[in-house]
Tab-separated table of C-alpha atoms in Angstrom:
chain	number	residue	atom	x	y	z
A	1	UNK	CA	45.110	14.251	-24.061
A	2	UNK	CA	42.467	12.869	-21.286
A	3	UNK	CA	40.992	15.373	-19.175
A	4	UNK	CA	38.933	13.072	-16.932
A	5	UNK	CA	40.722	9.798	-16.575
A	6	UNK	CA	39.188	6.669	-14.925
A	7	UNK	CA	41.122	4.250	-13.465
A	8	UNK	CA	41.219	0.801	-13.674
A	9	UNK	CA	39.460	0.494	-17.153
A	10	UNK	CA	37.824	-2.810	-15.829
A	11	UNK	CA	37.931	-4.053	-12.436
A	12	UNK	CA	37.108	-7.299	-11.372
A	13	UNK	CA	35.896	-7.645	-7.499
A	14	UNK	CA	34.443	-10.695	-5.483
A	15	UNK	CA	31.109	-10.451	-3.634
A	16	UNK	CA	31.043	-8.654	-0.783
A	17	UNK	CA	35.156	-7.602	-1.187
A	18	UNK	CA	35.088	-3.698	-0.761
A	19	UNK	CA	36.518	-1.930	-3.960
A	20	UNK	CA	37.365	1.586	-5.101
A	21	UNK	CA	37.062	2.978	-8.363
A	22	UNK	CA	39.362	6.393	-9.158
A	23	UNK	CA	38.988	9.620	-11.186
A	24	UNK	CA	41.191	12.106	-11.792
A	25	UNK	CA	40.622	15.539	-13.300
A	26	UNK	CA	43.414	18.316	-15.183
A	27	UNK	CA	40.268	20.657	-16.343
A	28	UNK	CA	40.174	22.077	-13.002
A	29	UNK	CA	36.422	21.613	-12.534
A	30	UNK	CA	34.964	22.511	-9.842
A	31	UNK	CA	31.611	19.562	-9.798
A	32	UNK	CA	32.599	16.355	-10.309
A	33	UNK	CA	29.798	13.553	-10.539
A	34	UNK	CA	29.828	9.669	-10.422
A	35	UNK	CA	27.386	7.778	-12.471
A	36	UNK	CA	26.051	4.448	-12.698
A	37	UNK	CA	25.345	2.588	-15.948
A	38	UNK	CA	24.050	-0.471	-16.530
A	39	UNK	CA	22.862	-1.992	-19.965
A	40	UNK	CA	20.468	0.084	-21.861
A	41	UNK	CA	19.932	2.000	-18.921
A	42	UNK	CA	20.278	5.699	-18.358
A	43	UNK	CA	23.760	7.052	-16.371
A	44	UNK	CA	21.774	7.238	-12.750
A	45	UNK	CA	23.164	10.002	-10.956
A	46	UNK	CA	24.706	8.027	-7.360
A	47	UNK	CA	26.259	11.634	-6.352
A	48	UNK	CA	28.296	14.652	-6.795
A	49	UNK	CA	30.757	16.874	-5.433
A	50	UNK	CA	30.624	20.886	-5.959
A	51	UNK	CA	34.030	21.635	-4.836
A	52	UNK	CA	34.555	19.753	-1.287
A	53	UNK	CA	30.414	20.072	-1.521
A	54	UNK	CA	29.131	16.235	-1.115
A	55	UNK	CA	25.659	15.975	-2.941
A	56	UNK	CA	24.304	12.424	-2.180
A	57	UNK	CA	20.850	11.317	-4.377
A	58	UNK	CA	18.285	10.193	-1.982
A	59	UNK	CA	17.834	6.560	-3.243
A	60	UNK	CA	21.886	6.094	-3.356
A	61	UNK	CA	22.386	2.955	-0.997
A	62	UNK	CA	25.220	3.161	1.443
A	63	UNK	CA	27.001	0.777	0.476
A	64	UNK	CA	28.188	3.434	-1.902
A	65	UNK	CA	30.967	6.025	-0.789
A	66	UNK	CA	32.603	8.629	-2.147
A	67	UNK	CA	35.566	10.845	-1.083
A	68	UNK	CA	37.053	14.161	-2.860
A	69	UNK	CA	40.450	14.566	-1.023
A	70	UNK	CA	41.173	17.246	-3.493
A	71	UNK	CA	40.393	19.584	-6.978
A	72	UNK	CA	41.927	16.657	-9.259
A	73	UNK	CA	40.671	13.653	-7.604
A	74	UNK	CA	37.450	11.602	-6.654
A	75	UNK	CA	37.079	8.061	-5.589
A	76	UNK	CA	33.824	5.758	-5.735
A	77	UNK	CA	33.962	3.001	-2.379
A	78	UNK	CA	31.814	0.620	-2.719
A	79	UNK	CA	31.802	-1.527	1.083
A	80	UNK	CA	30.105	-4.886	-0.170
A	81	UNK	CA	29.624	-5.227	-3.411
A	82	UNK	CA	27.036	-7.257	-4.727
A	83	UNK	CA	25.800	-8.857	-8.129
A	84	UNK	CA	23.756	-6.002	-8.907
A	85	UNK	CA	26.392	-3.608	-8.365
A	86	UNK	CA	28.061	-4.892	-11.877
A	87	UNK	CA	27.600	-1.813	-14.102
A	88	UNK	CA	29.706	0.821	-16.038
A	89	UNK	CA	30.617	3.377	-13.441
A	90	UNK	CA	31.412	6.886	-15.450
A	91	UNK	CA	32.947	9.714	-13.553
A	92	UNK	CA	31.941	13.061	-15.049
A	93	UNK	CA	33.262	16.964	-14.046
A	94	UNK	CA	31.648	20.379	-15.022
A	95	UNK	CA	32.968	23.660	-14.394
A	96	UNK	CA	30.487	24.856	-12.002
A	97	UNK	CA	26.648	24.886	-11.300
A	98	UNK	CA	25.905	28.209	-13.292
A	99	UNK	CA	23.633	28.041	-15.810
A	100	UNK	CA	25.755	27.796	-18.731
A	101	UNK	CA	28.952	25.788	-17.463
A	102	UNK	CA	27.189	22.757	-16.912
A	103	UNK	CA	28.012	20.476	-19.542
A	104	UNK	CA	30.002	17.133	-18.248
A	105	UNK	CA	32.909	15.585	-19.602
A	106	UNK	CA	33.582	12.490	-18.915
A	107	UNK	CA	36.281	10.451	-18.241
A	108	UNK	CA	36.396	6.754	-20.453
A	109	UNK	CA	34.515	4.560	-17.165
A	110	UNK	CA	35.037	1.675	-15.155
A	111	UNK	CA	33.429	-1.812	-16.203
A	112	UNK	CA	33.068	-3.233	-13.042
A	113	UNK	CA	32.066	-6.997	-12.718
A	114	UNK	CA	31.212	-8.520	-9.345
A	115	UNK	CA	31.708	-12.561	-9.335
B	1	UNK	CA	7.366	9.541	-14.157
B	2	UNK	CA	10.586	9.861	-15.457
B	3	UNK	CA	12.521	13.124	-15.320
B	4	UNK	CA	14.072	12.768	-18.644
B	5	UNK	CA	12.233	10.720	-21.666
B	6	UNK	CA	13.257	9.167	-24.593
B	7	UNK	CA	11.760	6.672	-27.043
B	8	UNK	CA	14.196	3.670	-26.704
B	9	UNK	CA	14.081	3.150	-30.644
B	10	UNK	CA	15.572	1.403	-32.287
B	11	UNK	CA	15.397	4.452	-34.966
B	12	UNK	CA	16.185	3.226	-38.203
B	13	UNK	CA	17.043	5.674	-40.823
B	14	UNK	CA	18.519	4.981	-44.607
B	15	UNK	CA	22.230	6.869	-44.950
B	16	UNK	CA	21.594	10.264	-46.220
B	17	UNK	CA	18.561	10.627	-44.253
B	18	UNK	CA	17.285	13.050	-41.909
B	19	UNK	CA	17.092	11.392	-38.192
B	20	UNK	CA	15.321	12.836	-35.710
B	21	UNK	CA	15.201	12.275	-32.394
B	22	UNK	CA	13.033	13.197	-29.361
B	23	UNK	CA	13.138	13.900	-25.267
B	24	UNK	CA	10.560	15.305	-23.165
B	25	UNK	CA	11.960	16.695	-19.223
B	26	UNK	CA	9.199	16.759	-16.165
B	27	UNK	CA	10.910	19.724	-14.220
B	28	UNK	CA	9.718	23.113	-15.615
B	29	UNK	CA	12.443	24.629	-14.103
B	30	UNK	CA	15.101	22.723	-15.985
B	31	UNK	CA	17.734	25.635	-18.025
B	32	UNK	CA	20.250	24.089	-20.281
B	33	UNK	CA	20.066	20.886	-22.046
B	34	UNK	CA	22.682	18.343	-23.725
B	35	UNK	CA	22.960	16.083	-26.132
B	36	UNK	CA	25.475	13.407	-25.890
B	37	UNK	CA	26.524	10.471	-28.108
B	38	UNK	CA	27.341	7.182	-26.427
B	39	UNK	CA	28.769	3.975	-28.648
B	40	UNK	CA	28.591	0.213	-27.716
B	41	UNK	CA	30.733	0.216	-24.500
B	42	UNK	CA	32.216	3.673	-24.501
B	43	UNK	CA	31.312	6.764	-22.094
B	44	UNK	CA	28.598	9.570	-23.382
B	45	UNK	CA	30.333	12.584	-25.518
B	46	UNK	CA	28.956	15.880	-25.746
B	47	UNK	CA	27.406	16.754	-29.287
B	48	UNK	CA	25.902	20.163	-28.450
B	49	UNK	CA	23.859	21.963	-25.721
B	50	UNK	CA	20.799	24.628	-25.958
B	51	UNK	CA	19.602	26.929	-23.569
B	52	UNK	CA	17.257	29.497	-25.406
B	53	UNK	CA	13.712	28.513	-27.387
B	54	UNK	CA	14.338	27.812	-30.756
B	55	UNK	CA	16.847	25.839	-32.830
B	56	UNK	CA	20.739	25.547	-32.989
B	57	UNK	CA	22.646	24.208	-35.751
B	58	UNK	CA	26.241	22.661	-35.615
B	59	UNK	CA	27.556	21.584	-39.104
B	60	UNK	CA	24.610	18.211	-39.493
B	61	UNK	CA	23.235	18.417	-35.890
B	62	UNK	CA	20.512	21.126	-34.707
B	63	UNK	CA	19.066	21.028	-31.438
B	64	UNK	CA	15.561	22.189	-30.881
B	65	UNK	CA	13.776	23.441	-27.911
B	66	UNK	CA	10.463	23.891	-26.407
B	67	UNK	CA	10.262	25.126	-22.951
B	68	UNK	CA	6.644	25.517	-23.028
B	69	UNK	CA	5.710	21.705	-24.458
B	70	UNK	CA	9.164	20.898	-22.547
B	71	UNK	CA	10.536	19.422	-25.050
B	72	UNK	CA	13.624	19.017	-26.510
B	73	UNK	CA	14.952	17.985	-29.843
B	74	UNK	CA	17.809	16.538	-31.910
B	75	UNK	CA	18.186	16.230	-36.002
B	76	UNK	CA	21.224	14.707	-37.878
B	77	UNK	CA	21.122	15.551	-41.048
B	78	UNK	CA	22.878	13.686	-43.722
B	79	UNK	CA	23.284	10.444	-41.854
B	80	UNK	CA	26.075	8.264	-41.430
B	81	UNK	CA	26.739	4.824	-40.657
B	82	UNK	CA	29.378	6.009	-38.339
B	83	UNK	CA	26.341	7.923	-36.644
B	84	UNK	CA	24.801	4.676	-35.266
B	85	UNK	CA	24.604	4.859	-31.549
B	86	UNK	CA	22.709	5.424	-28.902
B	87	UNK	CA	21.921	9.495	-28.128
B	88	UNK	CA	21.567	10.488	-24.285
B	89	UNK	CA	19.389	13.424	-23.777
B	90	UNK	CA	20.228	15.335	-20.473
B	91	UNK	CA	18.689	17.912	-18.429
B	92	UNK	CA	20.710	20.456	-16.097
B	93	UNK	CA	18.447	22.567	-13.300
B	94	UNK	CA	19.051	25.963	-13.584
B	95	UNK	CA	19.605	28.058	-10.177
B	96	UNK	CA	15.891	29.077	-10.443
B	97	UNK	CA	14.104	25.636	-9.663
B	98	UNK	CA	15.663	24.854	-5.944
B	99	UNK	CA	17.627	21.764	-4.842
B	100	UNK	CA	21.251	20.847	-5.995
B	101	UNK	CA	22.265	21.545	-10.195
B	102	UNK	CA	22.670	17.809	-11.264
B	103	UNK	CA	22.631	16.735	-14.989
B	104	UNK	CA	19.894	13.620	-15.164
B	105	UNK	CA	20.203	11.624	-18.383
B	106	UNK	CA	17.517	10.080	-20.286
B	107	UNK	CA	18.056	6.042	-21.392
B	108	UNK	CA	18.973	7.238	-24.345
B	109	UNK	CA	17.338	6.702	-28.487
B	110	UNK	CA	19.462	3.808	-30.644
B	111	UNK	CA	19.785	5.283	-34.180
B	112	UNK	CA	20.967	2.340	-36.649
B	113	UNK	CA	21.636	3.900	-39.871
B	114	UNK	CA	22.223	1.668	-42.629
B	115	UNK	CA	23.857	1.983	-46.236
């Protein structure tokens, strides 16, 4: 069964037409992390969330949002998407920060393509 | 320079060979490290993790680690065709370095193994 689910699998937006991206969690993890992935590129870290915790990466541009309303769920706003927003957004969770609960599952991503 | 580095390959390895594949990490204070598996379009999966100095084996995958060279290791043994994908290295903070725990990924090695 999926433990970190994504939803939609592929979303299709128009320039500049805000959109939100979902993830949903039944592990009960307490960090839960959005990624961005675009080809051959490394997952870059855009933020994460230790419990109701917001963690934002210092070169993260605003138009990227994210909101934790509770355990299970996380959501990725972005306000005005642009063309070089297209990527693979993966949502991730880990039990907690400790040293050895950090490994991430993660959930099956979001192709997102900006036209 | 790069927190997390990997040679971008491609690695090219004969089936029933030994692959090995290679990430160095900048921050010395870095405590537990991962090794996913990601395939053509999919999200990372977790192969194995290491924390201590020395190697760890998992039926045809050992992980190796050097915390003095900071360097970190994978080696499938016994390749497969169905191996061939690209292999993520990531790097978790440990409690002990400051700032937030976040796991930073490498780009990742492509392994091609061929019959």
């Amino acid at each position: 069964d999926a433990m970190v689910i994504q939803n939609p699998r592929y979303q299709v937006t128009q320039f500049g037409k805000p959109v939100t991206l979902s993830c949903s969690q039944t592990l009960n993890h307490n960090v839960m992390y959005w990624y961005q992935q675009k080809s051959s590129q490394a997952p870059k870290l855009l933020f994460h969330y230790y419990d109701k915790d917001f963690n934002n990466e210092a070169d993260t541009p605003d138009n990227f949002q994210s909101r934790r309303p509770n355990t299970s769920f996380c959501f990725l706003d972005i306000r005005s998407p642009g063309l070089g927003d297209a990527a693979m957004y993966l949502c991730a969770t880990s039990r907690d920060s400790s040293l050895r609960n950090t490994e991430a599952f993660f959930g099956q991503g979001t192709r997102l393509t900006v036209v | 320079q790069k927190e997390v580095e990997q040679n971008s390959g491609p690695l090219s390895v004969p089936e029933g060979a030994i692959a090995s594949l290679n990430c160095t990490y900048s921050d010395r204070g870095s405590q537990s490290f991962f090794w996913y598996r990601q395939y053509s379009g999919k999200s990372p999966e977790l192969i194995m993790f290491i924390y201590s100095n020395g190697d760890k084996e998992d039926g045809r995958f050992t992980a190796q680690l050097n915390k003095a060279s900071q360097y970190v290791s994978l080696l499938i043994r016994d390749s497969q065709p169905s191996d061939s994908a690209t292999y993520l290295c990531a790097v978790n903070r440990g409690l002990y370095s400051g700032g937030y725990n976040k796991l930073i990924f490498g780009a990742g090695t492509r392994l091609a193994v061929h019959p």
